[in-house]
Amino acid sequence: MNKVLQRAEDAVALVPDGATIMIGGFGLCGIPENLIDALRIRGTKDLTIISNNAGVDDFGIGRLLRARQLKKMIASYVGENKEFERQVITGEIDVELIPQGTLAERIRAGGAGIGGFFTPTGFGTVVAEGKETRVIDGKSFVFEQPLRADFAFVKAWRGDRKGNLIYRRTARNFNPVMATAAKVTIAEVEELVEPGRLDPDAIVTPGIFVRHILQGPSYEKRIEKRTVRL
Amino acid sequence: MNKVLQRAEDAVALVPDGATIMIGGFGLCGIPENLIDALRIRGTKDLTIISNNAGVDDFGIGRLLRARQLKKMIASYVGENKEFERQVITGEIDVELIPQGTLAERIRAGGAGIGGFFTPTGFGTVVAEGKETRVIDGKSFVFEQPLRADFAFVKAWRGDRKGNLIYRRTARNFNPVMATAAKVTIAEVEELVEPGRLDPDAIVTPGIFVRHILQGPSYEKRIEKRTVRL
Amino acid sequence: MRDKRGRIVQRVARELKDGDYVNLGIGMPTLVANHVPADIDITLHSENGLLGVGPFPTDAEIDPDLINAGKETVTEVPGSCYFSSADSFAMVRGGHIDLTVLGALQVDEEGNLANWMIPGKKVKGMGGAMDLVAGARRVIIAMEHGTKEGGAKILKRCTLPLTGPRVVDLIVTELAVIEVTDKGLVLKEIAEDTTIEDVKKHTDATLIVPDHVGRF
Amino acid sequence: MRDKRGRIVQRVARELKDGDYVNLGIGMPTLVANHVPADIDITLHSENGLLGVGPFPTDAEIDPDLINAGKETVTEVPGSCYFSSADSFAMVRGGHIDLTVLGALQVDEEGNLANWMIPGKKVKGMGGAMDLVAGARRVIIAMEHGTKEGGAKILKRCTLPLTGPRVVDLIVTELAVIEVTDKGLVLKEIAEDTTIEDVKKHTDATLIVPDHVGRF
């Protein structure tokens, strides 16, 4: 069983038009840069993307938006992208906004075989409209459904040939949970190592969740808001 | 804010008669030996214990059973303990058996603020009796409620003064999830270190979940089934 | 009058208690971190997956893999740890965050909060705000007392879409500290250079004025 | 006749596919690990929190922190990893385990399984069995064809409390390999030293016998 792919092009060749893809990352931090770019080059169309944000105009998911490859975006916050705004206004793209914690928990439920769950988040707001609500122990909850995808594109720091992954700092974010909730999870890593090289107590994503893994040739790791102290 | 306690006695002094305590471990692996023994010496009574197993007759939770300190046991498997069996038959102790994955998920829900969830586990069995069931996408699910406790006693390998914990091998088991679901979580560790000494990417239990931490003076780590190859 | 924002965040900082785990919202709330009293130790949570947020980095320390929920580069303090978004919001939703400080567009007499959208303007999304107000043990609103146009933000009833119902515990503005109670909004303190009448004038909601109103 | 258990586990091992993630139940199913074909690579899951279970340790290798779900000391293979019980059963429930091999007290024509309790005898608990049958993609039962007393275990309808309804995919005994289908139980193979009639005699359930029945 060989999980290793040589190039991001080989990975995105598996993705048909119209697919639903979860893409890890928070802002531009911890995004699968190489897979996103390969998808843009391949030109796969009518995609539904599930990701916390929509990138910026010229980086990350923003590049797929600019190439008009998206049909729908499911996210929690999309404020940093003018092209996205334009496409929403013209109706070229559908958008579904979900509270960040509910987005994470729905994906977790999808990966963990949970049929649905009650969360306090969004009760009494537009988020709860049309949804079942329930009072449990005096507190009000909203029923939320699991979320799954055809593919998950995740970015990790280091991974091994069996698909085990570890992450670095806040580049972890949505990557581990998305890795669990897709039919086919493809991981790109900065360094691909032999099994046994990663501390088995420190592995965050067990290889069982990862179908394909590749080492990205390079990482730009663009910074969205460079804030420094003197 | 000092989370460090010097002795297990100081920790169990916080626990009143009648308390509900989650105790980490799987079989005898990864159990908080020192806290259990301190609880036995203190003689705290009428306890409800939530733990995957009930120990063996002369080690772990079995010692609390022998001292008749338990009112109720919530577990998934209790087969290794004759004194437990005797107390169940005589009605001295109540027992509630929960599928292991449902036990883990109910505790996770308790710690994660989930009001309840639908699981496929136990549908069509005695486990589902009296519970709400629901068909979701053609599959049958049972509604399960969150589980919380007054205290959680957990055992980790290494911990720091801020309560961050890492675990070793399969001694992890129920410890991390229980740490999230109690009003007061008390962790015992084999080695207590200064903050910054543990790799922040490898910490499994963030310190936010741990109210008190102590270094156990010694660990017997009894083996339940010593199986070897030649 | 002192700088409004400085006054607000300094007053909010006095609400911090030793050992608190605190989530500071984007914008003005982030500044509270600069005013933590020297004798207490708090831990800052960033919902993108970090407990133990440190100050902004120097140029040499900048790390693209280390940002806060506002997407700004930050540092970590010793004893910090990282976790996934799912684990982060399990922490939030499960009531483990002692305190969150957020900005607001409107707050009302019931403690309802609106801070995520204005109908007709572009919709950016709620991010983690709805989770934070539903999950944190205590929600403090740090905001200027009125709108830029001179209108009121503390209302009888919010008119904008809610972030959460009955979620606010305390409102801190440059003019007043107001506690949300079952009976309504109680005026706890007023700024040293204002009067109760002045605060009332800038507040649409009914304020309950106790015998003793403090100064800050 | 060869050793019954040896025959059963060898036949079960032929169901393994390269790349499979497999959970082996306590007792006879554990022995399947000794018969994995040399040309395939599988990963063993232990529900107490380990992917990559290795063989039993030597005396020198014994580690009390490293056990399987049967509480036996084990080893890890290179590339293994550890996780909590909550994460382990998320993996199981979420359909990530390709195959589980379990023992049984009774199986019936609908694929219902009973393997956790006998009323009137002491109740030990279901452990992880109900989760495994509800979550694993494929459930294979490895058991002796009849009870020690000579009674049938493959029934028209289970009489003992169920572990799960309609969960079994394949039954492997020392006499037969039986597939559970929507139409009922299909006899796929019989042991080389038995007959279809003999298998039927030891089976209470109705067996569908196709034109071709293999041998093993």
PDB file of N, CA and C in Angstrom, chain C residues 31-102:
ATOM      1  N   LEU C  31      -6.243  44.982  23.046  1.00  0.00           N
ATOM      2  CA  LEU C  31      -5.393  45.914  23.804  1.00  0.00           C
ATOM      3  C   LEU C  31      -5.443  45.674  25.307  1.00  0.00           C
ATOM      4  N   VAL C  32      -6.460  44.934  25.757  1.00  0.00           N
ATOM      5  CA  VAL C  32      -6.565  44.644  27.191  1.00  0.00           C
ATOM      6  C   VAL C  32      -5.300  43.941  27.672  1.00  0.00           C
ATOM      7  N   ALA C  33      -4.697  43.145  26.779  1.00  0.00           N
ATOM      8  CA  ALA C  33      -3.487  42.385  27.135  1.00  0.00           C
ATOM      9  C   ALA C  33      -2.358  43.285  27.618  1.00  0.00           C
ATOM     10  N   ASN C  34      -2.365  44.545  27.182  1.00  0.00           N
ATOM     11  CA  ASN C  34      -1.290  45.461  27.574  1.00  0.00           C
ATOM     12  C   ASN C  34      -1.469  46.021  28.980  1.00  0.00           C
ATOM     13  N   HIS C  35      -2.612  45.718  29.623  1.00  0.00           N
ATOM     14  CA  HIS C  35      -2.906  46.342  30.913  1.00  0.00           C
ATOM     15  C   HIS C  35      -3.176  45.328  32.009  1.00  0.00           C
ATOM     16  N   VAL C  36      -2.711  44.098  31.819  1.00  0.00           N
ATOM     17  CA  VAL C  36      -2.913  43.078  32.853  1.00  0.00           C
ATOM     18  C   VAL C  36      -2.149  43.495  34.104  1.00  0.00           C
ATOM     19  N   PRO C  37      -2.814  43.540  35.248  1.00  0.00           N
ATOM     20  CA  PRO C  37      -2.109  43.929  36.489  1.00  0.00           C
ATOM     21  C   PRO C  37      -0.894  43.037  36.734  1.00  0.00           C
ATOM     22  N   ALA C  38       0.158  43.636  37.267  1.00  0.00           N
ATOM     23  CA  ALA C  38       1.432  42.928  37.393  1.00  0.00           C
ATOM     24  C   ALA C  38       1.353  41.742  38.339  1.00  0.00           C
ATOM     25  N   ASP C  39       0.423  41.793  39.304  1.00  0.00           N
ATOM     26  CA  ASP C  39       0.408  40.754  40.333  1.00  0.00           C
ATOM     27  C   ASP C  39      -0.473  39.561  39.971  1.00  0.00           C
ATOM     28  N   ILE C  40      -1.036  39.544  38.768  1.00  0.00           N
ATOM     29  CA  ILE C  40      -1.837  38.379  38.394  1.00  0.00           C
ATOM     30  C   ILE C  40      -1.305  37.759  37.109  1.00  0.00           C
ATOM     31  N   ASP C  41      -1.678  36.502  36.964  1.00  0.00           N
ATOM     32  CA  ASP C  41      -1.187  35.696  35.860  1.00  0.00           C
ATOM     33  C   ASP C  41      -2.410  35.189  35.105  1.00  0.00           C
ATOM     34  N   ILE C  42      -2.554  35.596  33.859  1.00  0.00           N
ATOM     35  CA  ILE C  42      -3.659  35.087  33.062  1.00  0.00           C
ATOM     36  C   ILE C  42      -3.101  34.401  31.819  1.00  0.00           C
ATOM     37  N   THR C  43      -3.930  33.573  31.189  1.00  0.00           N
ATOM     38  CA  THR C  43      -3.514  32.878  29.973  1.00  0.00           C
ATOM     39  C   THR C  43      -4.460  33.269  28.856  1.00  0.00           C
ATOM     40  N   LEU C  44      -3.891  33.717  27.741  1.00  0.00           N
ATOM     41  CA  LEU C  44      -4.719  34.159  26.620  1.00  0.00           C
ATOM     42  C   LEU C  44      -4.973  33.032  25.639  1.00  0.00           C
ATOM     43  N   HIS C  45      -6.246  32.861  25.306  1.00  0.00           N
ATOM     44  CA  HIS C  45      -6.702  31.852  24.360  1.00  0.00           C
ATOM     45  C   HIS C  45      -6.949  32.520  23.015  1.00  0.00           C
ATOM     46  N   SER C  46      -6.453  31.880  21.961  1.00  0.00           N
ATOM     47  CA  SER C  46      -6.779  32.349  20.620  1.00  0.00           C
ATOM     48  C   SER C  46      -7.501  31.197  19.928  1.00  0.00           C
ATOM     49  N   GLU C  47      -8.687  31.475  19.397  1.00  0.00           N
ATOM     50  CA  GLU C  47      -9.557  30.359  18.983  1.00  0.00           C
ATOM     51  C   GLU C  47      -9.039  29.603  17.771  1.00  0.00           C
ATOM     52  N   ASN C  48      -8.031  30.131  17.093  1.00  0.00           N
ATOM     53  CA  ASN C  48      -7.443  29.354  16.005  1.00  0.00           C
ATOM     54  C   ASN C  48      -6.527  28.244  16.515  1.00  0.00           C
ATOM     55  N   GLY C  49      -6.398  28.120  17.864  1.00  0.00           N
ATOM     56  CA  GLY C  49      -5.729  26.939  18.377  1.00  0.00           C
ATOM     57  C   GLY C  49      -4.500  27.165  19.216  1.00  0.00           C
ATOM     58  N   LEU C  50      -4.541  28.184  20.077  1.00  0.00           N
ATOM     59  CA  LEU C  50      -3.388  28.491  20.929  1.00  0.00           C
ATOM     60  C   LEU C  50      -3.843  28.944  22.306  1.00  0.00           C
ATOM     61  N   LEU C  51      -3.251  28.353  23.320  1.00  0.00           N
ATOM     62  CA  LEU C  51      -3.396  28.841  24.697  1.00  0.00           C
ATOM     63  C   LEU C  51      -2.018  29.340  25.104  1.00  0.00           C
ATOM     64  N   GLY C  52      -1.941  30.630  25.490  1.00  0.00           N
ATOM     65  CA  GLY C  52      -0.649  31.177  25.867  1.00  0.00           C
ATOM     66  C   GLY C  52      -0.119  32.140  24.826  1.00  0.00           C
ATOM     67  N   VAL C  53      -0.994  33.008  24.331  1.00  0.00           N
ATOM     68  CA  VAL C  53      -0.568  34.010  23.349  1.00  0.00           C
ATOM     69  C   VAL C  53       0.380  35.000  24.024  1.00  0.00           C
ATOM     70  N   GLY C  54       1.498  35.258  23.365  1.00  0.00           N
ATOM     71  CA  GLY C  54       2.446  36.242  23.864  1.00  0.00           C
ATOM     72  C   GLY C  54       2.313  37.552  23.104  1.00  0.00           C
ATOM     73  N   PRO C  55       3.242  38.483  23.332  1.00  0.00           N
ATOM     74  CA  PRO C  55       3.184  39.776  22.628  1.00  0.00           C
ATOM     75  C   PRO C  55       3.491  39.630  21.133  1.00  0.00           C
ATOM     76  N   PHE C  56       3.327  40.704  20.388  1.00  0.00           N
ATOM     77  CA  PHE C  56       3.711  40.683  18.979  1.00  0.00           C
ATOM     78  C   PHE C  56       5.202  40.348  18.883  1.00  0.00           C
ATOM     79  N   PRO C  57       5.618  39.727  17.793  1.00  0.00           N
ATOM     80  CA  PRO C  57       7.029  39.339  17.668  1.00  0.00           C
ATOM     81  C   PRO C  57       7.894  40.526  17.264  1.00  0.00           C
ATOM     82  N   THR C  58       9.178  40.403  17.504  1.00  0.00           N
ATOM     83  CA  THR C  58      10.117  41.321  16.858  1.00  0.00           C
ATOM     84  C   THR C  58      10.246  40.854  15.418  1.00  0.00           C
ATOM     85  N   ASP C  59      10.885  41.642  14.594  1.00  0.00           N
ATOM     86  CA  ASP C  59      11.078  41.255  13.195  1.00  0.00           C
ATOM     87  C   ASP C  59      11.735  39.881  13.088  1.00  0.00           C
ATOM     88  N   ALA C  60      12.713  39.657  13.972  1.00  0.00           N
ATOM     89  CA  ALA C  60      13.466  38.401  13.910  1.00  0.00           C
ATOM     90  C   ALA C  60      12.625  37.211  14.348  1.00  0.00           C
ATOM     91  N   GLU C  61      11.615  37.475  15.173  1.00  0.00           N
ATOM     92  CA  GLU C  61      10.819  36.382  15.734  1.00  0.00           C
ATOM     93  C   GLU C  61       9.630  35.980  14.862  1.00  0.00           C
ATOM     94  N   ILE C  62       9.341  36.780  13.844  1.00  0.00           N
ATOM     95  CA  ILE C  62       8.130  36.518  13.052  1.00  0.00           C
ATOM     96  C   ILE C  62       8.094  35.094  12.513  1.00  0.00           C
ATOM     97  N   ASP C  63       6.947  34.438  12.704  1.00  0.00           N
ATOM     98  CA  ASP C  63       6.770  33.053  12.273  1.00  0.00           C
ATOM     99  C   ASP C  63       5.403  32.954  11.583  1.00  0.00           C
ATOM    100  N   PRO C  64       5.391  32.658  10.276  1.00  0.00           N
ATOM    101  CA  PRO C  64       4.101  32.608   9.568  1.00  0.00           C
ATOM    102  C   PRO C  64       3.164  31.527  10.098  1.00  0.00           C
ATOM    103  N   ASP C  65       3.723  30.547  10.823  1.00  0.00           N
ATOM    104  CA  ASP C  65       2.884  29.486  11.396  1.00  0.00           C
ATOM    105  C   ASP C  65       2.323  29.872  12.758  1.00  0.00           C
ATOM    106  N   LEU C  66       2.524  31.115  13.167  1.00  0.00           N
ATOM    107  CA  LEU C  66       2.099  31.500  14.520  1.00  0.00           C
ATOM    108  C   LEU C  66       1.345  32.827  14.470  1.00  0.00           C
ATOM    109  N   ILE C  67       0.013  32.702  14.395  1.00  0.00           N
ATOM    110  CA  ILE C  67      -0.832  33.892  14.316  1.00  0.00           C
ATOM    111  C   ILE C  67      -1.964  33.788  15.341  1.00  0.00           C
ATOM    112  N   ASN C  68      -2.621  34.920  15.594  1.00  0.00           N
ATOM    113  CA  ASN C  68      -3.792  34.904  16.471  1.00  0.00           C
ATOM    114  C   ASN C  68      -5.061  34.872  15.612  1.00  0.00           C
ATOM    115  N   ALA C  69      -6.214  34.922  16.290  1.00  0.00           N
ATOM    116  CA  ALA C  69      -7.485  34.794  15.567  1.00  0.00           C
ATOM    117  C   ALA C  69      -7.759  36.006  14.682  1.00  0.00           C
ATOM    118  N   GLY C  70      -7.014  37.096  14.918  1.00  0.00           N
ATOM    119  CA  GLY C  70      -7.121  38.264  14.049  1.00  0.00           C
ATOM    120  C   GLY C  70      -6.147  38.182  12.887  1.00  0.00           C
ATOM    121  N   LYS C  71      -5.475  37.050  12.761  1.00  0.00           N
ATOM    122  CA  LYS C  71      -4.519  36.756  11.689  1.00  0.00           C
ATOM    123  C   LYS C  71      -3.244  37.577  11.795  1.00  0.00           C
ATOM    124  N   GLU C  72      -3.027  38.162  12.976  1.00  0.00           N
ATOM    125  CA  GLU C  72      -1.797  38.910  13.224  1.00  0.00           C
ATOM    126  C   GLU C  72      -0.712  37.959  13.721  1.00  0.00           C
ATOM    127  N   THR C  73       0.526  38.206  13.314  1.00  0.00           N
ATOM    128  CA  THR C  73       1.640  37.430  13.851  1.00  0.00           C
ATOM    129  C   THR C  73       1.766  37.692  15.347  1.00  0.00           C
ATOM    130  N   VAL C  74       1.974  36.625  16.122  1.00  0.00           N
ATOM    131  CA  VAL C  74       2.151  36.758  17.574  1.00  0.00           C
ATOM    132  C   VAL C  74       3.310  35.873  18.015  1.00  0.00           C
ATOM    133  N   THR C  75       3.521  35.799  19.332  1.00  0.00           N
ATOM    134  CA  THR C  75       4.498  34.867  19.905  1.00  0.00           C
ATOM    135  C   THR C  75       3.762  33.974  20.900  1.00  0.00           C
ATOM    136  N   GLU C  76       4.491  32.990  21.409  1.00  0.00           N
ATOM    137  CA  GLU C  76       3.931  32.127  22.444  1.00  0.00           C
ATOM    138  C   GLU C  76       4.678  32.386  23.748  1.00  0.00           C
ATOM    139  N   VAL C  77       4.007  32.172  24.876  1.00  0.00           N
ATOM    140  CA  VAL C  77       4.689  32.278  26.168  1.00  0.00           C
ATOM    141  C   VAL C  77       5.143  30.873  26.584  1.00  0.00           C
ATOM    142  N   PRO C  78       6.087  30.761  27.517  1.00  0.00           N
ATOM    143  CA  PRO C  78       6.478  29.418  27.974  1.00  0.00           C
ATOM    144  C   PRO C  78       5.270  28.701  28.604  1.00  0.00           C
ATOM    145  N   GLY C  79       5.106  27.435  28.260  1.00  0.00           N
ATOM    146  CA  GLY C  79       3.963  26.689  28.786  1.00  0.00           C
ATOM    147  C   GLY C  79       2.722  26.825  27.931  1.00  0.00           C
ATOM    148  N   SER C  80       2.880  27.373  26.733  1.00  0.00           N
ATOM    149  CA  SER C  80       1.740  27.458  25.819  1.00  0.00           C
ATOM    150  C   SER C  80       1.513  26.107  25.169  1.00  0.00           C
ATOM    151  N   CYS C  81       0.376  25.947  24.500  1.00  0.00           N
ATOM    152  CA  CYS C  81       0.139  24.724  23.737  1.00  0.00           C
ATOM    153  C   CYS C  81      -0.803  25.002  22.575  1.00  0.00           C
ATOM    154  N   TYR C  82      -0.746  24.098  21.616  1.00  0.00           N
ATOM    155  CA  TYR C  82      -1.509  24.232  20.365  1.00  0.00           C
ATOM    156  C   TYR C  82      -2.498  23.090  20.228  1.00  0.00           C
ATOM    157  N   PHE C  83      -3.601  23.353  19.541  1.00  0.00           N
ATOM    158  CA  PHE C  83      -4.642  22.337  19.349  1.00  0.00           C
ATOM    159  C   PHE C  83      -5.448  22.721  18.118  1.00  0.00           C
ATOM    160  N   SER C  84      -6.287  21.787  17.667  1.00  0.00           N
ATOM    161  CA  SER C  84      -7.061  22.009  16.448  1.00  0.00           C
ATOM    162  C   SER C  84      -8.243  22.938  16.712  1.00  0.00           C
ATOM    163  N   SER C  85      -8.852  23.418  15.642  1.00  0.00           N
ATOM    164  CA  SER C  85     -10.047  24.255  15.760  1.00  0.00           C
ATOM    165  C   SER C  85     -11.171  23.501  16.456  1.00  0.00           C
ATOM    166  N   ALA C  86     -11.292  22.213  16.191  1.00  0.00           N
ATOM    167  CA  ALA C  86     -12.343  21.423  16.842  1.00  0.00           C
ATOM    168  C   ALA C  86     -12.113  21.381  18.347  1.00  0.00           C
ATOM    169  N   ASP C  87     -10.861  21.133  18.751  1.00  0.00           N
ATOM    170  CA  ASP C  87     -10.552  21.101  20.179  1.00  0.00           C
ATOM    171  C   ASP C  87     -10.672  22.492  20.790  1.00  0.00           C
ATOM    172  N   SER C  88     -10.326  23.510  20.020  1.00  0.00           N
ATOM    173  CA  SER C  88     -10.382  24.876  20.530  1.00  0.00           C
ATOM    174  C   SER C  88     -11.815  25.281  20.865  1.00  0.00           C
ATOM    175  N   PHE C  89     -12.722  24.949  19.970  1.00  0.00           N
ATOM    176  CA  PHE C  89     -14.113  25.337  20.218  1.00  0.00           C
ATOM    177  C   PHE C  89     -14.817  24.379  21.172  1.00  0.00           C
ATOM    178  N   ALA C  90     -14.301  23.175  21.335  1.00  0.00           N
ATOM    179  CA  ALA C  90     -14.789  22.294  22.403  1.00  0.00           C
ATOM    180  C   ALA C  90     -14.493  22.968  23.738  1.00  0.00           C
ATOM    181  N   MET C  91     -13.316  23.547  23.828  1.00  0.00           N
ATOM    182  CA  MET C  91     -12.879  24.304  25.000  1.00  0.00           C
ATOM    183  C   MET C  91     -13.801  25.509  25.252  1.00  0.00           C
ATOM    184  N   VAL C  92     -14.115  26.226  24.196  1.00  0.00           N
ATOM    185  CA  VAL C  92     -14.971  27.410  24.308  1.00  0.00           C
ATOM    186  C   VAL C  92     -16.396  26.991  24.686  1.00  0.00           C
ATOM    187  N   ARG C  93     -16.944  26.096  23.922  1.00  0.00           N
ATOM    188  CA  ARG C  93     -18.343  25.689  24.094  1.00  0.00           C
ATOM    189  C   ARG C  93     -18.565  24.999  25.439  1.00  0.00           C
ATOM    190  N   GLY C  94     -17.514  24.300  25.900  1.00  0.00           N
ATOM    191  CA  GLY C  94     -17.621  23.544  27.143  1.00  0.00           C
ATOM    192  C   GLY C  94     -17.492  24.392  28.401  1.00  0.00           C
ATOM    193  N   GLY C  95     -17.381  25.696  28.250  1.00  0.00           N
ATOM    194  CA  GLY C  95     -17.367  26.567  29.425  1.00  0.00           C
ATOM    195  C   GLY C  95     -16.018  26.648  30.122  1.00  0.00           C
ATOM    196  N   HIS C  96     -14.944  26.386  29.397  1.00  0.00           N
ATOM    197  CA  HIS C  96     -13.632  26.389  30.031  1.00  0.00           C
ATOM    198  C   HIS C  96     -12.942  27.751  29.968  1.00  0.00           C
ATOM    199  N   ILE C  97     -13.437  28.641  29.102  1.00  0.00           N
ATOM    200  CA  ILE C  97     -12.876  29.986  29.011  1.00  0.00           C
ATOM    201  C   ILE C  97     -13.572  30.849  30.063  1.00  0.00           C
ATOM    202  N   ASP C  98     -12.779  31.411  30.979  1.00  0.00           N
ATOM    203  CA  ASP C  98     -13.369  32.171  32.079  1.00  0.00           C
ATOM    204  C   ASP C  98     -14.016  33.454  31.605  1.00  0.00           C
ATOM    205  N   LEU C  99     -13.433  34.053  30.588  1.00  0.00           N
ATOM    206  CA  LEU C  99     -13.832  35.407  30.223  1.00  0.00           C
ATOM    207  C   LEU C  99     -13.526  35.674  28.759  1.00  0.00           C
ATOM    208  N   THR C 100     -14.485  36.284  28.062  1.00  0.00           N
ATOM    209  CA  THR C 100     -14.157  36.804  26.741  1.00  0.00           C
ATOM    210  C   THR C 100     -14.505  38.283  26.708  1.00  0.00           C
ATOM    211  N   VAL C 101     -13.682  39.034  26.038  1.00  0.00           N
ATOM    212  CA  VAL C 101     -13.918  40.481  25.872  1.00  0.00           C
ATOM    213  C   VAL C 101     -14.146  40.733  24.388  1.00  0.00           C
ATOM    214  N   LEU C 102     -15.291  41.296  24.052  1.00  0.00           N
ATOM    215  CA  LEU C 102     -15.649  41.496  22.646  1.00  0.00           C
ATOM    216  C   LEU C 102     -16.135  42.909  22.398  1.00  0.00           C
TER     217      LEU C 102
END
